[in-house]
Amino acid sequence: MELTALLSPNLPEGERRLTAFGLSTELIHTALRPGLSRAANRSSLALRSTPGTDIYHESMLQLHQILSPSGWRLVYVEQQPRLVHPEGLISLTIASGQNVAHPDRRRKPRTRRKGKSTRASLAAPNAQMPALFDIPATAITQYLTSAVADSPLWLLVHERTERGLNLELSRPMDMTESGIVTDWKDRIIIDFLDLDGDLSVFDHPEDGSIDVAVQPL
C-alpha cells in the first residue's frame, strides 16, 4: 500500500498518506455520506442526540462493509469499536469534535468525552494498556490483542455543519481528566464532505444482506 502512494506523486500529501493506510478521501466520503444524509433528514421531533448517533453508527457500519474485503477487522476494546488494518498499520474509530480541520492549524480539534480505552491508547512514550486485555487467552483473542496493541489508534474526527462534515484522521496524544482529547500527535486533513443535492436515496439501505463477522475482544 505504501508503494501505491509512492507511485502516485501527483496526489496531495494528505491523500498519499491516506493511500498508505489503504484509505482515500473518496472511500471515507462514501462511508460517511449515508449517515450524514440520515442525520440531515431527521425531523425536529427527533432527540437532539439522534443526528450524531446516525452519523456514528451508520458510518462505522459502512466503513466496516467497505474495508472488510481488504482484510480489516472490527474489534472491541473496552466496548470501543475499532477497525484494525490487516497489517496492523492503524486502528480507527469515529469521533465527533469541534475545530475539526480548522484552517488555522493552531486551533486543534476537541472531542467529546472519551473513555479509558482511548486514554490507554494515547500516542505518548511508553503508553501501556495492560488492563484492557485481562481475558481468556484463546487463539483468536491473542491474535486480536496483539493486532490492536501494535496498531496506533487514530480517530476519524468529524464536525457537522449546515452544509456537511469537516473531517480529519488524527492520532490522539493527550486528553483532559474529563476525557476530552485536546492534543494530537499527527493529523491528516480530509476534504470537506459537502451535503450537496438530495441524498435521501441513502436513507433506505438495500436488503441488508451483507453479513460481516464481528469479533469481540
Short mmCIF file of C-alpha atoms in Angstrom, two decimals:
data_model
loop_
_atom_site.label_atom_id
_atom_site.label_comp_id
_atom_site.label_asym_id
_atom_site.label_seq_id
_atom_site.Cartn_x
_atom_site.Cartn_y
_atom_site.Cartn_z
CA MET A 1 0.00 0.00 0.00
CA GLU A 2 2.89 2.34 0.70
CA LEU A 3 4.17 1.51 -2.80
CA THR A 4 0.85 2.69 -4.22
CA ALA A 5 1.32 6.02 -2.51
CA LEU A 6 4.87 6.33 -3.83
CA LEU A 7 3.68 5.60 -7.35
CA SER A 8 1.19 8.49 -7.14
CA PRO A 9 3.42 11.56 -6.77
CA ASN A 10 0.74 13.90 -8.10
CA LEU A 11 -1.62 13.17 -5.22
CA PRO A 12 -1.84 15.78 -2.45
CA GLU A 13 0.17 14.92 0.65
CA GLY A 14 -2.91 14.07 2.71
CA GLU A 15 -4.24 11.75 0.01
CA ARG A 16 -0.89 9.96 -0.28
CA ARG A 17 -0.89 9.39 3.46
CA LEU A 18 -4.43 8.00 3.37
CA THR A 19 -3.45 5.73 0.50
CA ALA A 20 -0.59 4.32 2.57
CA PHE A 21 -3.25 3.11 5.04
CA GLY A 22 -5.46 1.71 2.29
CA LEU A 23 -7.87 4.63 2.63
CA SER A 24 -8.86 7.57 0.47
CA THR A 25 -10.99 10.69 0.64
CA GLU A 26 -13.50 9.10 -1.71
CA LEU A 27 -13.75 5.96 0.43
CA ILE A 28 -14.27 7.98 3.61
CA HIS A 29 -16.85 10.26 1.97
CA THR A 30 -18.72 7.23 0.62
CA ALA A 31 -18.82 5.66 4.08
CA LEU A 32 -19.96 8.81 5.89
CA ARG A 33 -22.47 10.11 3.36
CA PRO A 34 -25.39 7.78 4.25
CA GLY A 35 -25.23 8.61 7.95
CA LEU A 36 -24.87 12.30 7.21
CA SER A 37 -27.89 12.19 4.92
CA ARG A 38 -29.95 10.40 7.54
CA ALA A 39 -28.93 12.92 10.18
CA ALA A 40 -29.79 15.86 7.92
CA ASN A 41 -33.22 14.44 7.15
CA ARG A 42 -34.27 13.93 10.77
CA SER A 43 -37.36 15.88 11.78
CA SER A 44 -37.48 18.28 14.70
CA LEU A 45 -39.29 15.57 16.66
CA ALA A 46 -36.09 13.53 16.95
CA LEU A 47 -33.94 13.74 20.04
CA ARG A 48 -31.10 16.24 19.83
CA SER A 49 -28.58 13.40 20.06
CA THR A 50 -30.13 11.45 17.19
CA PRO A 51 -28.22 13.06 14.26
CA GLY A 52 -24.89 12.37 15.95
CA THR A 53 -25.94 8.78 16.58
CA ASP A 54 -26.97 8.44 12.94
CA ILE A 55 -23.53 9.51 11.72
CA TYR A 56 -21.61 7.37 14.21
CA HIS A 57 -23.45 4.07 13.86
CA GLU A 58 -24.14 4.22 10.13
CA SER A 59 -20.61 5.35 9.30
CA MET A 60 -18.97 2.60 11.36
CA LEU A 61 -21.18 0.08 9.56
CA GLN A 62 -20.37 1.49 6.14
CA LEU A 63 -16.64 1.62 6.84
CA HIS A 64 -16.71 -1.99 8.04
CA GLN A 65 -18.56 -3.15 4.94
CA ILE A 66 -16.18 -1.29 2.62
CA LEU A 67 -12.94 -2.28 4.37
CA SER A 68 -13.74 -5.85 5.40
CA PRO A 69 -13.00 -7.36 1.95
CA SER A 70 -9.49 -5.88 2.22
CA GLY A 71 -8.88 -7.71 5.50
CA TRP A 72 -9.80 -5.02 8.03
CA ARG A 73 -11.40 -6.42 11.19
CA LEU A 74 -13.82 -4.90 13.67
CA VAL A 75 -12.84 -5.50 17.30
CA TYR A 76 -14.00 -4.08 20.60
CA VAL A 77 -11.59 -2.67 23.17
CA GLU A 78 -13.43 -1.87 26.41
CA GLN A 79 -16.66 -1.52 24.38
CA GLN A 80 -14.99 0.84 21.91
CA PRO A 81 -15.32 -0.48 18.34
CA ARG A 82 -12.17 -0.19 16.25
CA LEU A 83 -11.44 -1.13 12.67
CA VAL A 84 -7.97 -2.68 12.53
CA HIS A 85 -5.80 -2.57 9.40
CA PRO A 86 -4.88 -6.09 8.15
CA GLU A 87 -1.17 -5.37 8.66
CA GLY A 88 -1.68 -3.54 11.93
CA LEU A 89 -0.67 -0.16 10.49
CA ILE A 90 -3.59 1.61 12.11
CA SER A 91 -6.77 1.08 14.07
CA LEU A 92 -9.51 3.65 13.80
CA THR A 93 -12.83 4.65 15.23
CA ILE A 94 -15.15 7.60 14.65
CA ALA A 95 -15.44 10.58 16.98
CA SER A 96 -17.18 13.93 16.85
CA GLY A 97 -15.44 17.15 17.79
CA GLN A 98 -15.02 20.89 17.47
CA ASN A 99 -12.43 22.87 15.50
CA VAL A 100 -12.12 19.92 13.11
CA ALA A 101 -9.97 20.69 10.04
CA HIS A 102 -9.90 24.34 11.08
CA PRO A 103 -7.95 26.48 8.58
CA ASP A 104 -5.91 27.84 11.49
CA ARG A 105 -3.88 24.75 12.37
CA ARG A 106 -3.16 26.19 15.80
CA ARG A 107 -6.81 25.54 16.66
CA LYS A 108 -6.76 21.85 17.37
CA PRO A 109 -9.82 19.60 17.49
CA ARG A 110 -11.50 18.87 20.81
CA THR A 111 -13.53 15.68 21.02
CA ARG A 112 -16.43 14.80 23.19
CA ARG A 113 -15.59 12.77 26.27
CA LYS A 114 -13.79 9.53 25.54
CA GLY A 115 -13.22 6.54 27.82
CA LYS A 116 -10.32 4.60 29.27
CA SER A 117 -9.81 2.67 26.04
CA THR A 118 -8.79 5.89 24.27
CA ARG A 119 -6.69 7.02 27.22
CA ALA A 120 -4.78 3.73 27.25
CA SER A 121 -4.02 4.14 23.54
CA LEU A 122 -2.73 7.71 23.62
CA ALA A 123 0.29 8.26 21.38
CA ALA A 124 2.66 9.02 24.24
CA PRO A 125 6.03 7.49 25.17
CA ASN A 126 5.69 4.13 26.93
CA ALA A 127 1.91 4.20 26.78
CA GLN A 128 0.65 0.99 28.33
CA MET A 129 -2.67 -0.83 28.20
CA PRO A 130 -2.29 -3.87 30.46
CA ALA A 131 -5.74 -3.81 32.00
CA LEU A 132 -7.58 -3.86 28.67
CA PHE A 133 -6.84 -7.46 27.86
CA ASP A 134 -7.46 -9.45 31.05
CA ILE A 135 -9.41 -12.03 29.07
CA PRO A 136 -9.14 -15.77 28.37
CA ALA A 137 -6.08 -16.46 26.22
CA THR A 138 -7.76 -18.18 23.30
CA ALA A 139 -6.01 -18.17 19.95
CA ILE A 140 -8.34 -15.59 18.42
CA THR A 141 -8.19 -13.17 21.33
CA GLN A 142 -4.41 -13.48 21.46
CA TYR A 143 -4.26 -12.58 17.77
CA LEU A 144 -6.64 -9.65 18.12
CA THR A 145 -4.98 -8.42 21.29
CA SER A 146 -1.63 -8.30 19.54
CA ALA A 147 -3.11 -6.63 16.47
CA VAL A 148 -4.78 -3.86 18.46
CA ALA A 149 -1.88 -3.37 20.89
CA ASP A 150 0.51 -2.86 17.99
CA SER A 151 -1.85 -0.72 15.92
CA PRO A 152 -1.77 3.03 16.68
CA LEU A 153 -5.23 4.38 17.43
CA TRP A 154 -6.41 7.13 15.06
CA LEU A 155 -9.74 8.93 15.28
CA LEU A 156 -11.79 9.82 12.23
CA VAL A 157 -12.96 13.12 13.70
CA HIS A 158 -15.96 14.90 12.23
CA GLU A 159 -17.79 18.16 12.89
CA ARG A 160 -21.26 18.62 11.44
CA THR A 161 -22.16 21.93 9.81
CA GLU A 162 -25.22 23.10 7.90
CA ARG A 163 -23.51 22.10 4.65
CA GLY A 164 -21.84 18.84 5.60
CA LEU A 165 -18.89 17.49 7.58
CA ASN A 166 -15.46 18.83 8.44
CA LEU A 167 -13.15 15.82 8.61
CA GLU A 168 -9.70 14.73 9.64
CA LEU A 169 -7.97 11.48 10.52
CA SER A 170 -5.85 12.22 13.57
CA ARG A 171 -3.87 10.37 16.21
CA PRO A 172 -4.68 11.40 19.81
CA MET A 173 -1.81 12.29 22.12
CA ASP A 174 -3.32 13.93 25.19
CA MET A 175 -6.67 14.26 26.91
CA THR A 176 -8.08 16.10 29.90
CA GLU A 177 -9.04 14.47 33.19
CA SER A 178 -12.63 14.51 31.99
CA GLY A 179 -11.72 12.53 28.85
CA ILE A 180 -11.67 15.21 26.15
CA VAL A 181 -8.89 14.74 23.59
CA THR A 182 -7.16 18.10 23.17
CA ASP A 183 -3.79 17.34 21.58
CA TRP A 184 -2.69 15.23 18.65
CA LYS A 185 0.50 13.50 17.57
CA ASP A 186 -0.41 13.59 13.89
CA ARG A 187 -3.25 14.93 11.74
CA ILE A 188 -4.38 14.25 8.18
CA ILE A 189 -6.89 16.85 6.99
CA ILE A 190 -9.60 15.38 4.73
CA ASP A 191 -11.61 17.33 2.17
CA PHE A 192 -14.96 18.69 3.34
CA LEU A 193 -17.89 16.32 2.77
CA ASP A 194 -20.46 18.56 1.14
CA LEU A 195 -24.12 17.78 1.70
CA ASP A 196 -24.99 18.73 -1.85
CA GLY A 197 -28.23 17.69 -3.52
CA ASP A 198 -30.81 15.16 -2.47
CA LEU A 199 -29.16 12.32 -0.57
CA SER A 200 -32.39 10.73 0.63
CA VAL A 201 -31.67 7.67 -1.51
CA PHE A 202 -29.15 6.67 1.14
CA ASP A 203 -31.83 6.65 3.82
CA HIS A 204 -33.10 3.33 2.52
CA PRO A 205 -30.25 0.82 2.53
CA GLU A 206 -30.55 -2.30 0.47
CA ASP A 207 -31.83 -5.55 1.89
CA GLY A 208 -29.06 -5.76 4.47
CA SER A 209 -27.75 -8.99 3.00
CA ILE A 210 -24.13 -8.07 3.72
CA ASP A 211 -23.19 -10.08 6.75
CA VAL A 212 -19.79 -9.19 8.15
CA ALA A 213 -18.45 -11.12 11.11
CA VAL A 214 -17.66 -9.11 14.25
CA GLN A 215 -15.09 -10.44 16.67
CA PRO A 216 -15.33 -9.11 20.25
CA LEU A 217 -12.06 -8.56 22.07
#
